[in-house]
Amino acid sequence: RKRPKLPRTVVAWRGRAEGDQVMVGLYCGDSRLQQDALDRVSAWKSRYGPKMPLAVDCTAELISCKVLDSSGRLKSHELILSYGLALVRFVNLITERKQKMVSIPLRQLAREVDIPVWVVDLRHELTHGKLPRLALCRKGCDVVLDWLRKMYWSRQLGNNLCEEGEGDGEEEEQQEVEANAELDTDAWE
């Protein structure tokens, strides 16, 4: 029995291999390779414009913070501000679509999408309180990057950095990639 063809979706990357290579580059921990991956994401943004998935933007912003951190060029308070902006933007964008017409507390929205509540508390401190320690911002960045890897990248590309196994067959795998290609804030609900 033939499976119905899933509608094809246009994505910013040229194919699965390019997307997979960028994900590996972003998450590898080598600043040089991460910068190469960030440059590729920048090219995707110019190609794809405002349709770029929020998860890709958020991942790139957080990895950019880590690259800046490892360079030693920024002072501690500059790094806190850099990490802080990326973390605030992540929490705001991820929870924004779930707000709808009724205001729902961010802590509740975070629980619904499996974001640790302390990350929302960190966002609150960054936005309304005294700036937190750099170590806490770094930890928040790592936790959010792990969440993005599991909730977006692994579903999008399914490579070896992911905890779940890949699909049974290549055709099934490609259909899954195409079906998830539009995964953005709407799909995270």
mmCIF file of N, CA and C in Angstrom, residues 40-168:
data_model
loop_
_atom_site.group_PDB
_atom_site.id
_atom_site.type_symbol
_atom_site.label_atom_id
_atom_site.label_comp_id
_atom_site.label_asym_id
_atom_site.label_seq_id
_atom_site.Cartn_x
_atom_site.Cartn_y
_atom_site.Cartn_z
ATOM 1 N N ARG A 40 26.798 29.842 8.257
ATOM 2 C CA ARG A 40 25.827 29.141 7.409
ATOM 3 C C ARG A 40 24.408 29.545 7.792
ATOM 4 N N VAL A 41 24.127 29.646 9.086
ATOM 5 C CA VAL A 41 22.800 30.080 9.543
ATOM 6 C C VAL A 41 22.522 31.494 9.044
ATOM 7 N N SER A 42 23.529 32.333 9.046
ATOM 8 C CA SER A 42 23.374 33.693 8.523
ATOM 9 C C SER A 42 22.990 33.656 7.039
ATOM 10 N N ALA A 43 23.608 32.765 6.294
ATOM 11 C CA ALA A 43 23.245 32.605 4.872
ATOM 12 C C ALA A 43 21.804 32.109 4.743
ATOM 13 N N TRP A 44 21.402 31.193 5.629
ATOM 14 C CA TRP A 44 20.026 30.714 5.603
ATOM 15 C C TRP A 44 19.054 31.858 5.845
ATOM 16 N N LYS A 45 19.407 32.727 6.800
ATOM 17 C CA LYS A 45 18.532 33.868 7.112
ATOM 18 C C LYS A 45 18.370 34.764 5.902
ATOM 19 N N SER A 46 19.454 34.994 5.183
ATOM 20 C CA SER A 46 19.351 35.849 3.998
ATOM 21 C C SER A 46 18.543 35.162 2.902
ATOM 22 N N ARG A 47 18.593 33.855 2.851
ATOM 23 C CA ARG A 47 17.855 33.100 1.845
ATOM 24 C C ARG A 47 16.384 32.931 2.229
ATOM 25 N N TYR A 48 16.119 32.741 3.501
ATOM 26 C CA TYR A 48 14.787 32.363 3.967
ATOM 27 C C TYR A 48 14.017 33.512 4.595
ATOM 28 N N GLY A 49 14.731 34.554 4.993
ATOM 29 C CA GLY A 49 14.094 35.749 5.538
ATOM 30 C C GLY A 49 13.313 35.500 6.813
ATOM 31 N N PRO A 50 12.156 36.136 6.920
ATOM 32 C CA PRO A 50 11.382 36.055 8.161
ATOM 33 C C PRO A 50 10.756 34.685 8.420
ATOM 34 N N LYS A 51 10.868 33.782 7.471
ATOM 35 C CA LYS A 51 10.298 32.445 7.659
ATOM 36 C C LYS A 51 11.263 31.490 8.361
ATOM 37 N N MET A 52 12.427 31.997 8.713
ATOM 38 C CA MET A 52 13.407 31.167 9.412
ATOM 39 C C MET A 52 12.788 30.674 10.718
ATOM 40 N N PRO A 53 12.839 29.381 10.990
ATOM 41 C CA PRO A 53 12.285 28.875 12.253
ATOM 42 C C PRO A 53 12.928 29.562 13.453
ATOM 43 N N LEU A 54 12.105 29.899 14.426
ATOM 44 C CA LEU A 54 12.593 30.575 15.624
ATOM 45 C C LEU A 54 13.645 29.748 16.349
ATOM 46 N N ALA A 55 13.500 28.432 16.296
ATOM 47 C CA ALA A 55 14.472 27.566 16.971
ATOM 48 C C ALA A 55 15.865 27.734 16.387
ATOM 49 N N VAL A 56 15.956 27.918 15.083
ATOM 50 C CA VAL A 56 17.259 28.112 14.449
ATOM 51 C C VAL A 56 17.844 29.446 14.894
ATOM 52 N N ASP A 57 17.030 30.498 14.885
ATOM 53 C CA ASP A 57 17.487 31.813 15.343
ATOM 54 C C ASP A 57 17.960 31.765 16.792
ATOM 55 N N CYS A 58 17.154 31.167 17.647
ATOM 56 C CA CYS A 58 17.506 31.093 19.070
ATOM 57 C C CYS A 58 18.775 30.290 19.284
ATOM 58 N N THR A 59 18.903 29.177 18.595
ATOM 59 C CA THR A 59 20.118 28.363 18.717
ATOM 60 C C THR A 59 21.343 29.173 18.297
ATOM 61 N N ALA A 60 21.223 29.866 17.163
ATOM 62 C CA ALA A 60 22.348 30.656 16.665
ATOM 63 C C ALA A 60 22.727 31.764 17.650
ATOM 64 N N GLU A 61 21.748 32.422 18.227
ATOM 65 C CA GLU A 61 22.042 33.491 19.189
ATOM 66 C C GLU A 61 22.752 32.949 20.428
ATOM 67 N N LEU A 62 22.298 31.815 20.920
ATOM 68 C CA LEU A 62 22.911 31.232 22.112
ATOM 69 C C LEU A 62 24.322 30.714 21.824
ATOM 70 N N ILE A 63 24.502 30.085 20.684
ATOM 71 C CA ILE A 63 25.839 29.598 20.309
ATOM 72 C C ILE A 63 26.774 30.787 20.085
ATOM 73 N N SER A 64 26.266 31.855 19.518
ATOM 74 C CA SER A 64 27.060 33.059 19.331
ATOM 75 C C SER A 64 27.574 33.585 20.677
ATOM 76 N N CYS A 65 26.721 33.532 21.694
ATOM 77 C CA CYS A 65 27.140 33.929 23.040
ATOM 78 C C CYS A 65 28.281 33.049 23.535
ATOM 79 N N LYS A 66 28.172 31.749 23.313
ATOM 80 C CA LYS A 66 29.211 30.823 23.762
ATOM 81 C C LYS A 66 30.535 31.086 23.022
ATOM 82 N N VAL A 67 30.441 31.396 21.720
ATOM 83 C CA VAL A 67 31.642 31.685 20.939
ATOM 84 C C VAL A 67 32.301 32.970 21.466
ATOM 85 N N LEU A 68 31.490 33.992 21.718
ATOM 86 C CA LEU A 68 32.025 35.230 22.286
ATOM 87 C C LEU A 68 32.656 34.982 23.657
ATOM 88 N N ASP A 69 32.004 34.166 24.443
ATOM 89 C CA ASP A 69 32.501 33.837 25.786
ATOM 90 C C ASP A 69 33.873 33.163 25.693
ATOM 91 N N SER A 70 34.003 32.208 24.800
ATOM 92 C CA SER A 70 35.270 31.473 24.690
ATOM 93 C C SER A 70 36.388 32.322 24.078
ATOM 94 N N SER A 71 36.015 33.402 23.397
ATOM 95 C CA SER A 71 37.033 34.251 22.763
ATOM 96 C C SER A 71 37.804 35.083 23.781
ATOM 97 N N GLY A 72 37.182 35.333 24.939
ATOM 98 C CA GLY A 72 37.833 36.147 25.962
ATOM 99 C C GLY A 72 37.837 37.634 25.651
ATOM 100 N N ARG A 73 37.104 38.054 24.639
ATOM 101 C CA ARG A 73 37.103 39.466 24.236
ATOM 102 C C ARG A 73 36.134 40.328 25.034
ATOM 103 N N LEU A 74 35.157 39.702 25.698
ATOM 104 C CA LEU A 74 34.158 40.475 26.431
ATOM 105 C C LEU A 74 34.383 40.378 27.931
ATOM 106 N N LYS A 75 34.012 41.451 28.617
ATOM 107 C CA LYS A 75 34.068 41.459 30.079
ATOM 108 C C LYS A 75 32.864 40.688 30.611
ATOM 109 N N SER A 76 32.938 40.335 31.875
ATOM 110 C CA SER A 76 31.905 39.534 32.520
ATOM 111 C C SER A 76 30.513 40.147 32.370
ATOM 112 N N HIS A 77 30.373 41.438 32.650
ATOM 113 C CA HIS A 77 29.044 42.054 32.566
ATOM 114 C C HIS A 77 28.535 42.109 31.130
ATOM 115 N N GLU A 78 29.448 42.223 30.151
ATOM 116 C CA GLU A 78 29.033 42.210 28.742
ATOM 117 C C GLU A 78 28.524 40.823 28.352
ATOM 118 N N LEU A 79 29.172 39.793 28.872
ATOM 119 C CA LEU A 79 28.716 38.428 28.607
ATOM 120 C C LEU A 79 27.355 38.171 29.246
ATOM 121 N N ILE A 80 27.153 38.667 30.464
ATOM 122 C CA ILE A 80 25.853 38.503 31.134
ATOM 123 C C ILE A 80 24.761 39.140 30.284
ATOM 124 N N LEU A 81 25.030 40.336 29.765
ATOM 125 C CA LEU A 81 24.040 41.013 28.929
ATOM 126 C C LEU A 81 23.787 40.248 27.621
ATOM 127 N N SER A 82 24.842 39.712 27.050
ATOM 128 C CA SER A 82 24.705 38.951 25.803
ATOM 129 C C SER A 82 23.893 37.667 26.019
ATOM 130 N N TYR A 83 24.296 36.881 27.019
ATOM 131 C CA TYR A 83 23.539 35.672 27.352
ATOM 132 C C TYR A 83 22.106 36.044 27.740
ATOM 133 N N GLY A 84 21.987 37.093 28.527
ATOM 134 C CA GLY A 84 20.673 37.510 29.008
ATOM 135 C C GLY A 84 19.717 37.833 27.880
ATOM 136 N N LEU A 85 20.185 38.596 26.901
ATOM 137 C CA LEU A 85 19.325 38.940 25.774
ATOM 138 C C LEU A 85 18.867 37.690 25.026
ATOM 139 N N ALA A 86 19.794 36.778 24.787
ATOM 140 C CA ALA A 86 19.444 35.547 24.066
ATOM 141 C C ALA A 86 18.457 34.696 24.866
ATOM 142 N N LEU A 87 18.643 34.608 26.182
ATOM 143 C CA LEU A 87 17.742 33.809 27.023
ATOM 144 C C LEU A 87 16.360 34.448 27.133
ATOM 145 N N VAL A 88 16.319 35.758 27.307
ATOM 146 C CA VAL A 88 15.030 36.460 27.376
ATOM 147 C C VAL A 88 14.273 36.282 26.062
ATOM 148 N N ARG A 89 14.973 36.452 24.967
ATOM 149 C CA ARG A 89 14.328 36.301 23.656
ATOM 150 C C ARG A 89 13.793 34.878 23.469
ATOM 151 N N PHE A 90 14.581 33.885 23.860
ATOM 152 C CA PHE A 90 14.135 32.497 23.748
ATOM 153 C C PHE A 90 12.832 32.280 24.511
ATOM 154 N N VAL A 91 12.814 32.620 25.795
ATOM 155 C CA VAL A 91 11.612 32.384 26.607
ATOM 156 C C VAL A 91 10.430 33.159 26.047
ATOM 157 N N ASN A 92 10.635 34.415 25.677
ATOM 158 C CA ASN A 92 9.534 35.216 25.147
ATOM 159 C C ASN A 92 8.976 34.640 23.854
ATOM 160 N N LEU A 93 9.854 34.247 22.942
ATOM 161 C CA LEU A 93 9.386 33.733 21.653
ATOM 162 C C LEU A 93 8.712 32.371 21.777
ATOM 163 N N ILE A 94 9.244 31.522 22.641
ATOM 164 C CA ILE A 94 8.683 30.181 22.785
ATOM 165 C C ILE A 94 7.302 30.238 23.427
ATOM 166 N N THR A 95 7.123 31.159 24.338
ATOM 167 C CA THR A 95 5.838 31.219 25.051
ATOM 168 C C THR A 95 4.840 32.178 24.412
ATOM 169 N N GLU A 96 5.298 33.026 23.522
ATOM 170 C CA GLU A 96 4.456 34.068 22.929
ATOM 171 C C GLU A 96 3.188 33.527 22.268
ATOM 172 N N ARG A 97 3.321 32.521 21.433
ATOM 173 C CA ARG A 97 2.175 32.000 20.677
ATOM 174 C C ARG A 97 1.143 31.318 21.564
ATOM 175 N N LYS A 98 1.582 30.818 22.711
ATOM 176 C CA LYS A 98 0.645 30.137 23.607
ATOM 177 C C LYS A 98 -0.165 31.120 24.440
ATOM 178 N N GLN A 99 0.219 32.387 24.436
ATOM 179 C CA GLN A 99 -0.492 33.384 25.233
ATOM 180 C C GLN A 99 -1.910 33.615 24.725
ATOM 181 N N LYS A 100 -2.102 33.561 23.414
ATOM 182 C CA LYS A 100 -3.417 33.782 22.791
ATOM 183 C C LYS A 100 -4.046 35.061 23.328
ATOM 184 N N MET A 101 -5.315 34.997 23.658
ATOM 185 C CA MET A 101 -6.043 36.183 24.119
ATOM 186 C C MET A 101 -5.980 36.330 25.646
ATOM 187 N N VAL A 102 -5.722 35.244 26.332
ATOM 188 C CA VAL A 102 -5.701 35.268 27.794
ATOM 189 C C VAL A 102 -4.249 35.237 28.261
ATOM 190 N N SER A 103 -3.938 36.066 29.220
ATOM 191 C CA SER A 103 -2.593 36.091 29.758
ATOM 192 C C SER A 103 -2.386 34.880 30.674
ATOM 193 N N ILE A 104 -1.427 34.060 30.319
ATOM 194 C CA ILE A 104 -1.109 32.865 31.094
ATOM 195 C C ILE A 104 0.282 33.066 31.686
ATOM 196 N N PRO A 105 0.476 32.744 32.944
ATOM 197 C CA PRO A 105 1.808 32.918 33.550
ATOM 198 C C PRO A 105 2.882 32.149 32.778
ATOM 199 N N LEU A 106 4.042 32.799 32.622
ATOM 200 C CA LEU A 106 5.147 32.176 31.886
ATOM 201 C C LEU A 106 5.586 30.857 32.512
ATOM 202 N N ARG A 107 5.517 30.763 33.828
ATOM 203 C CA ARG A 107 5.925 29.523 34.500
ATOM 204 C C ARG A 107 5.039 28.362 34.046
ATOM 205 N N GLN A 108 3.751 28.607 33.916
ATOM 206 C CA GLN A 108 2.829 27.566 33.475
ATOM 207 C C GLN A 108 3.116 27.185 32.019
ATOM 208 N N LEU A 109 3.336 28.193 31.170
ATOM 209 C CA LEU A 109 3.643 27.917 29.766
ATOM 210 C C LEU A 109 4.946 27.135 29.638
ATOM 211 N N ALA A 110 5.921 27.485 30.456
ATOM 212 C CA ALA A 110 7.198 26.775 30.412
ATOM 213 C C ALA A 110 7.011 25.304 30.774
ATOM 214 N N ARG A 111 6.218 25.048 31.804
ATOM 215 C CA ARG A 111 5.956 23.649 32.191
ATOM 216 C C ARG A 111 5.305 22.885 31.038
ATOM 217 N N GLU A 112 4.385 23.547 30.329
ATOM 218 C CA GLU A 112 3.669 22.890 29.235
ATOM 219 C C GLU A 112 4.595 22.469 28.099
ATOM 220 N N VAL A 113 5.684 23.207 27.885
ATOM 221 C CA VAL A 113 6.605 22.858 26.806
ATOM 222 C C VAL A 113 7.926 22.283 27.329
ATOM 223 N N ASP A 114 7.938 21.880 28.588
ATOM 224 C CA ASP A 114 9.096 21.222 29.204
ATOM 225 C C ASP A 114 10.340 22.086 29.330
ATOM 226 N N ILE A 115 10.158 23.377 29.521
ATOM 227 C CA ILE A 115 11.284 24.253 29.818
ATOM 228 C C ILE A 115 11.372 24.345 31.334
ATOM 229 N N PRO A 116 12.558 24.144 31.907
ATOM 230 C CA PRO A 116 12.672 24.237 33.372
ATOM 231 C C PRO A 116 12.192 25.598 33.879
ATOM 232 N N VAL A 117 11.433 25.574 34.959
ATOM 233 C CA VAL A 117 10.865 26.805 35.513
ATOM 234 C C VAL A 117 11.963 27.772 35.929
ATOM 235 N N TRP A 118 13.101 27.257 36.389
ATOM 236 C CA TRP A 118 14.166 28.157 36.809
ATOM 237 C C TRP A 118 14.699 28.995 35.647
ATOM 238 N N VAL A 119 14.557 28.513 34.399
ATOM 239 C CA VAL A 119 14.963 29.311 33.234
ATOM 240 C C VAL A 119 14.027 30.519 33.090
ATOM 241 N N VAL A 120 12.739 30.309 33.357
ATOM 242 C CA VAL A 120 11.784 31.421 33.329
ATOM 243 C C VAL A 120 12.103 32.395 34.466
ATOM 244 N N ASP A 121 12.475 31.871 35.627
ATOM 245 C CA ASP A 121 12.858 32.741 36.739
ATOM 246 C C ASP A 121 14.117 33.547 36.381
ATOM 247 N N LEU A 122 15.051 32.904 35.697
ATOM 248 C CA LEU A 122 16.252 33.597 35.244
ATOM 249 C C LEU A 122 15.878 34.711 34.274
ATOM 250 N N ARG A 123 14.973 34.429 33.354
ATOM 251 C CA ARG A 123 14.485 35.444 32.418
ATOM 252 C C ARG A 123 13.870 36.615 33.182
ATOM 253 N N HIS A 124 13.111 36.300 34.235
ATOM 254 C CA HIS A 124 12.477 37.346 35.034
ATOM 255 C C HIS A 124 13.539 38.230 35.705
ATOM 256 N N GLU A 125 14.568 37.609 36.270
ATOM 257 C CA GLU A 125 15.650 38.371 36.896
ATOM 258 C C GLU A 125 16.366 39.252 35.868
ATOM 259 N N LEU A 126 16.622 38.688 34.696
ATOM 260 C CA LEU A 126 17.301 39.448 33.649
ATOM 261 C C LEU A 126 16.463 40.646 33.197
ATOM 262 N N THR A 127 15.165 40.473 33.193
ATOM 263 C CA THR A 127 14.270 41.517 32.711
ATOM 264 C C THR A 127 13.924 42.541 33.781
ATOM 265 N N HIS A 128 13.666 42.075 34.999
ATOM 266 C CA HIS A 128 13.093 42.956 36.019
ATOM 267 C C HIS A 128 13.943 43.137 37.269
ATOM 268 N N GLY A 129 14.960 42.341 37.436
ATOM 269 C CA GLY A 129 15.702 42.378 38.697
ATOM 270 C C GLY A 129 17.158 42.719 38.516
ATOM 271 N N LYS A 130 17.910 42.339 39.509
ATOM 272 C CA LYS A 130 19.354 42.507 39.471
ATOM 273 C C LYS A 130 19.922 41.443 38.537
ATOM 274 N N LEU A 131 20.942 41.800 37.767
ATOM 275 C CA LEU A 131 21.524 40.844 36.833
ATOM 276 C C LEU A 131 22.123 39.659 37.589
ATOM 277 N N PRO A 132 21.874 38.450 37.104
ATOM 278 C CA PRO A 132 22.409 37.251 37.767
ATOM 279 C C PRO A 132 23.910 37.095 37.505
ATOM 280 N N ARG A 133 24.488 36.109 38.146
ATOM 281 C CA ARG A 133 25.901 35.780 37.938
ATOM 282 C C ARG A 133 26.095 35.184 36.539
ATOM 283 N N LEU A 134 27.286 35.360 36.022
ATOM 284 C CA LEU A 134 27.625 34.827 34.700
ATOM 285 C C LEU A 134 27.477 33.303 34.679
ATOM 286 N N ALA A 135 27.869 32.634 35.746
ATOM 287 C CA ALA A 135 27.771 31.166 35.799
ATOM 288 C C ALA A 135 26.333 30.702 35.604
ATOM 289 N N LEU A 136 25.374 31.423 36.169
ATOM 290 C CA LEU A 136 23.970 31.052 36.011
ATOM 291 C C LEU A 136 23.500 31.289 34.571
ATOM 292 N N CYS A 137 23.967 32.356 33.956
ATOM 293 C CA CYS A 137 23.626 32.619 32.551
ATOM 294 C C CYS A 137 24.196 31.525 31.640
ATOM 295 N N ARG A 138 25.430 31.109 31.925
ATOM 296 C CA ARG A 138 26.036 30.027 31.138
ATOM 297 C C ARG A 138 25.242 28.732 31.297
ATOM 298 N N LYS A 139 24.861 28.427 32.528
ATOM 299 C CA LYS A 139 24.078 27.209 32.779
ATOM 300 C C LYS A 139 22.725 27.291 32.066
ATOM 301 N N GLY A 140 22.075 28.445 32.122
ATOM 302 C CA GLY A 140 20.800 28.635 31.429
ATOM 303 C C GLY A 140 20.956 28.438 29.932
ATOM 304 N N CYS A 141 22.029 28.960 29.384
ATOM 305 C CA CYS A 141 22.308 28.789 27.959
ATOM 306 C C CYS A 141 22.454 27.310 27.605
ATOM 307 N N ASP A 142 23.216 26.579 28.414
ATOM 308 C CA ASP A 142 23.419 25.147 28.149
ATOM 309 C C ASP A 142 22.104 24.369 28.221
ATOM 310 N N VAL A 143 21.284 24.686 29.206
ATOM 311 C CA VAL A 143 20.000 23.984 29.361
ATOM 312 C C VAL A 143 19.085 24.289 28.180
ATOM 313 N N VAL A 144 19.028 25.538 27.781
ATOM 314 C CA VAL A 144 18.164 25.920 26.656
ATOM 315 C C VAL A 144 18.675 25.310 25.349
ATOM 316 N N LEU A 145 19.986 25.305 25.160
ATOM 317 C CA LEU A 145 20.529 24.675 23.947
ATOM 318 C C LEU A 145 20.201 23.184 23.911
ATOM 319 N N ASP A 146 20.275 22.534 25.053
ATOM 320 C CA ASP A 146 19.910 21.116 25.112
ATOM 321 C C ASP A 146 18.420 20.936 24.773
ATOM 322 N N TRP A 147 17.576 21.814 25.287
ATOM 323 C CA TRP A 147 16.138 21.759 24.997
ATOM 324 C C TRP A 147 15.905 21.952 23.496
ATOM 325 N N LEU A 148 16.574 22.922 22.902
ATOM 326 C CA LEU A 148 16.423 23.161 21.463
ATOM 327 C C LEU A 148 16.898 21.954 20.650
ATOM 328 N N ARG A 149 17.995 21.348 21.097
ATOM 329 C CA ARG A 149 18.501 20.161 20.394
ATOM 330 C C ARG A 149 17.472 19.043 20.413
ATOM 331 N N LYS A 150 16.888 18.809 21.573
ATOM 332 C CA LYS A 150 15.916 17.718 21.700
ATOM 333 C C LYS A 150 14.582 18.032 21.031
ATOM 334 N N MET A 151 14.101 19.237 21.242
ATOM 335 C CA MET A 151 12.744 19.572 20.798
ATOM 336 C C MET A 151 12.680 20.051 19.355
ATOM 337 N N TYR A 152 13.775 20.529 18.808
ATOM 338 C CA TYR A 152 13.744 21.009 17.429
ATOM 339 C C TYR A 152 14.695 20.231 16.529
ATOM 340 N N TRP A 153 15.979 20.332 16.793
ATOM 341 C CA TRP A 153 16.966 19.768 15.882
ATOM 342 C C TRP A 153 16.822 18.259 15.719
ATOM 343 N N SER A 154 16.597 17.528 16.795
ATOM 344 C CA SER A 154 16.487 16.073 16.668
ATOM 345 C C SER A 154 15.256 15.689 15.864
ATOM 346 N N ARG A 155 14.193 16.423 16.021
ATOM 347 C CA ARG A 155 12.975 16.148 15.245
ATOM 348 C C ARG A 155 13.150 16.573 13.800
ATOM 349 N N GLN A 156 13.907 17.611 13.588
ATOM 350 C CA GLN A 156 14.113 18.145 12.247
ATOM 351 C C GLN A 156 15.044 17.263 11.432
ATOM 352 N N LEU A 157 16.129 16.824 12.061
ATOM 353 C CA LEU A 157 17.179 16.154 11.306
ATOM 354 C C LEU A 157 17.463 14.731 11.764
ATOM 355 N N GLY A 158 17.253 14.445 13.032
ATOM 356 C CA GLY A 158 17.437 13.087 13.532
ATOM 357 C C GLY A 158 18.825 12.533 13.373
ATOM 358 N N ASN A 159 19.861 13.282 13.724
ATOM 359 C CA ASN A 159 21.213 12.740 13.544
ATOM 360 C C ASN A 159 21.751 12.149 14.836
ATOM 361 N N ASN A 160 23.043 11.868 14.859
ATOM 362 C CA ASN A 160 23.651 11.146 15.974
ATOM 363 C C ASN A 160 23.729 11.946 17.274
ATOM 364 N N LEU A 161 23.471 13.227 17.248
ATOM 365 C CA LEU A 161 23.460 13.998 18.487
ATOM 366 C C LEU A 161 22.140 13.847 19.222
ATOM 367 N N CYS A 162 21.214 13.153 18.599
ATOM 368 C CA CYS A 162 19.870 13.052 19.152
ATOM 369 C C CYS A 162 19.730 11.775 19.957
ATOM 370 N N GLU A 163 18.862 11.839 20.939
ATOM 371 C CA GLU A 163 18.662 10.671 21.790
ATOM 372 C C GLU A 163 17.759 9.646 21.129
ATOM 373 N N GLU A 164 16.792 10.094 20.348
ATOM 374 C CA GLU A 164 15.883 9.153 19.731
ATOM 375 C C GLU A 164 16.526 8.567 18.483
ATOM 376 N N GLY A 165 16.132 7.338 18.144
ATOM 377 C CA GLY A 165 16.660 6.696 16.958
ATOM 378 C C GLY A 165 16.059 7.285 15.708
ATOM 379 N N GLU A 166 16.725 7.024 14.593
ATOM 380 C CA GLU A 166 16.222 7.511 13.318
ATOM 381 C C GLU A 166 15.121 6.600 12.820
ATOM 382 N N GLY A 167 14.431 7.052 11.784
ATOM 383 C CA GLY A 167 13.337 6.280 11.195
ATOM 384 C C GLY A 167 13.825 4.967 10.632
ATOM 385 N N ASP A 168 12.870 4.066 10.329
ATOM 386 C CA ASP A 168 13.247 2.742 9.840
ATOM 387 C C ASP A 168 13.903 2.799 8.475
#
